[in-house]
Amino acid sequence: MAQLKLFMLLLGCKPAGRNTEQHDVFFGIAAQLRDLIPDIQAFWPEAAEKIHIDGWREVNTVGNYRVEVVAKETVVAQAEQLYFLNLGGYKPGEMEEFHYKIISVNKDISEAIQQAKQTTFFKHTSMDSAPAHVDDKYGVDVDDVFPVTDILPAHWKEKYRLQLTPVTAAEEDALQLGYFPLSKI
């Protein structure tokens, strides 16, 4: 069996009745990207044939940690978890809410939020009338920070867990950006 990996995808589509493209983030476990197609379609069924990938990342390293998918029975003794944060912010004169997606390794949600507040995005997309925030709330709110294991499809959570191993030198994961229709993956 091929080695399983964690993938982070930015999905997009223009659902019926909408005027602009919508986006969501999806995490999945597979040997290769194309193996995730049924899970992607199940995640956003109303997108139907309009769903596509706008960006993806094979998650191998986050900060100074190697990320590996292991069998659920594997003993994983670690204080840290992998967190997903979706920051939202505004710029004067722009009729847009800008977003910045982060995955980080932290001991708890509070630590993940504090780390997110140190990002350049958080500092530069904030105005007095609309401070940068974790999406859907003004001010950073723990409701919008998720341990990645909590938002994986249920059938993956039943079989696997994520093992985080400290490393001294970690190469940053490559981001694949563009328009990727599912039929071309």
C-alpha positions as a printed Julia matrix, in Angstrom:
185×3 Matrix{Float64}:
   0.0    0.0     0.0
   1.27   3.46   -0.89
   2.14   5.85    1.91
  -0.82   7.97    2.98
  -0.43  11.73    3.26
  -2.43  14.63    4.62
  -3.66  17.08    1.97
  -5.0   20.6     2.44
  -7.13  21.88   -0.44
  -8.76  25.19   -1.29
 -11.97  24.24   -3.09
 -13.99  26.62   -5.23
 -17.26  26.69   -7.13
 -20.01  29.07   -8.14
 -23.14  27.48   -6.68
 -26.5   28.01   -8.34
 -28.03  31.33   -7.33
 -24.7   32.94   -6.36
 -23.04  35.87   -8.1
 -19.45  35.09   -7.17
 -17.29  32.05   -6.66
 -17.36  30.58   -3.15
 -14.48  28.82   -1.38
 -13.89  26.38    1.43
 -10.93  24.47    2.82
 -10.88  20.68    2.84
  -8.46  18.31    4.56
  -8.16  14.7     3.45
  -5.93  11.67    3.71
  -4.88   9.77    0.6
  -1.91   8.29   -1.23
  -2.36  10.79   -4.05
  -4.52  13.83   -4.72
  -6.85  12.12   -7.21
  -7.86   9.58   -4.54
  -9.65  12.42   -2.71
 -12.19  13.12   -5.48
 -15.06  11.11   -3.9
 -14.41  12.79   -0.52
 -14.32  16.24   -2.14
 -17.66  15.61   -3.86
 -19.19  14.31   -0.62
 -17.85  17.34    1.3
 -19.6   19.86   -0.98
 -22.39  18.0    -2.81
 -24.31  21.12   -3.86
 -21.27  22.23   -5.9
 -21.83  19.24   -8.22
 -19.76  19.4   -11.42
 -18.74  23.03  -10.79
 -16.37  22.17   -7.94
 -12.66  22.57   -8.58
  -9.43  22.99   -6.65
  -7.89  26.48   -6.56
  -4.88  25.4    -4.53
  -3.53  22.44   -2.64
  -0.72  21.38   -0.41
   0.62  18.0     0.56
   1.19  18.59    4.28
   4.57  17.12    5.17
   6.0   19.8     7.43
   4.47  22.58    9.52
   6.87  24.85   11.33
   9.53  22.6    12.81
   7.41  19.44   12.73
   7.13  16.57   10.29
   3.5   15.51    9.77
   2.8   11.83    9.15
  -0.4    9.83    8.82
  -0.29   6.73   11.03
  -2.75   3.97   11.9
  -5.15   4.93   14.7
  -3.75   2.11   16.86
  -0.29   3.72   16.76
   0.66   5.23   20.09
   1.26   8.94   19.55
   2.62  10.64   22.65
   2.61  14.34   21.79
   1.39  17.44   23.52
   0.95  19.34   20.26
  -1.82  19.25   17.67
  -2.12  20.5    14.13
  -4.54  23.48   13.95
  -6.28  25.17   11.04
  -7.1   28.88   11.32
  -8.91  31.06    8.8
  -8.1   34.7     9.46
 -10.22  37.45    7.97
  -9.31  41.1     7.6
 -10.1   44.32    5.79
  -8.18  47.06    4.0
  -9.37  50.68    3.76
 -11.13  51.38    0.46
 -11.45  47.69   -0.5
 -14.92  46.14   -0.59
 -13.58  42.74    0.26
 -12.9   40.57    3.23
  -9.43  39.15    2.73
  -8.55  35.73    4.13
  -5.37  34.04    5.21
  -5.34  30.34    5.95
  -2.87  28.99    8.49
  -1.97  25.56    9.74
   0.18  25.51   12.82
   1.44  23.11   15.46
   0.58  24.23   18.98
  -0.19  22.82   22.41
  -3.69  24.31   22.49
  -6.11  26.62   20.71
  -5.06  29.63   22.78
  -1.45  29.22   21.71
  -2.55  28.79   18.04
  -4.52  32.06   18.25
  -1.61  33.94   19.83
   0.69  32.73   17.06
  -1.86  33.79   14.41
  -1.96  37.31   15.89
   1.74  37.64   15.11
   1.32  37.12   11.36
   1.89  39.97    8.94
  -1.64  39.43    7.61
  -3.21  40.0    11.01
  -1.17  43.16   11.58
  -1.78  44.67    8.12
  -5.44  43.92    7.4
  -6.96  45.56   10.4
  -8.72  48.88   10.78
 -10.16  50.48   13.91
 -13.69  49.96   12.58
 -13.0   46.37   11.43
 -10.16  44.64   13.26
  -8.63  41.52   11.72
 -10.32  38.43   13.05
 -10.58  34.7    12.8
 -13.38  34.35   10.27
 -16.98  35.16   11.24
 -16.15  37.15   14.38
 -14.6   40.49   15.26
 -11.65  39.78   17.48
 -10.07  36.37   17.59
 -12.61  33.74   18.58
 -11.86  30.09   19.34
 -15.03  29.01   17.51
 -13.16  29.47   14.26
 -10.01  27.54   15.06
 -10.09  23.81   14.44
  -7.77  20.94   15.26
  -7.27  19.41   11.79
  -8.16  15.96   13.13
 -11.61  17.3    14.08
 -12.46  18.38   10.51
 -11.21  15.32    8.64
 -13.92  13.17    7.04
 -15.23  10.67    9.62
 -14.01   7.57    7.78
 -10.41   8.86    7.98
 -10.68   9.76   11.68
 -11.8    6.2    12.4
  -8.65   4.71   10.81
  -5.81   7.23   11.16
  -4.23   9.9    13.3
  -1.57  12.52   12.7
   1.85  12.09   14.19
   3.89  15.26   14.68
   7.64  14.77   15.04
  10.0   17.67   15.84
  12.7   18.23   13.22
  15.65  20.61   13.27
  15.49  21.67    9.64
  12.21  21.48    7.78
  11.67  22.23    4.1
   8.49  24.22    3.52
   5.71  22.4     1.68
   5.1   23.51   -1.89
   1.77  25.2    -2.65
   0.15  24.24   -5.93
  -1.96  27.2    -7.09
  -4.23  27.57  -10.1
  -7.46  26.22  -11.51
  -7.6   22.42  -11.2
 -10.86  20.84  -12.39
 -11.41  17.44  -10.74
 -11.51  15.79  -14.18
  -7.88  16.83  -14.8
  -6.39  15.6   -11.53
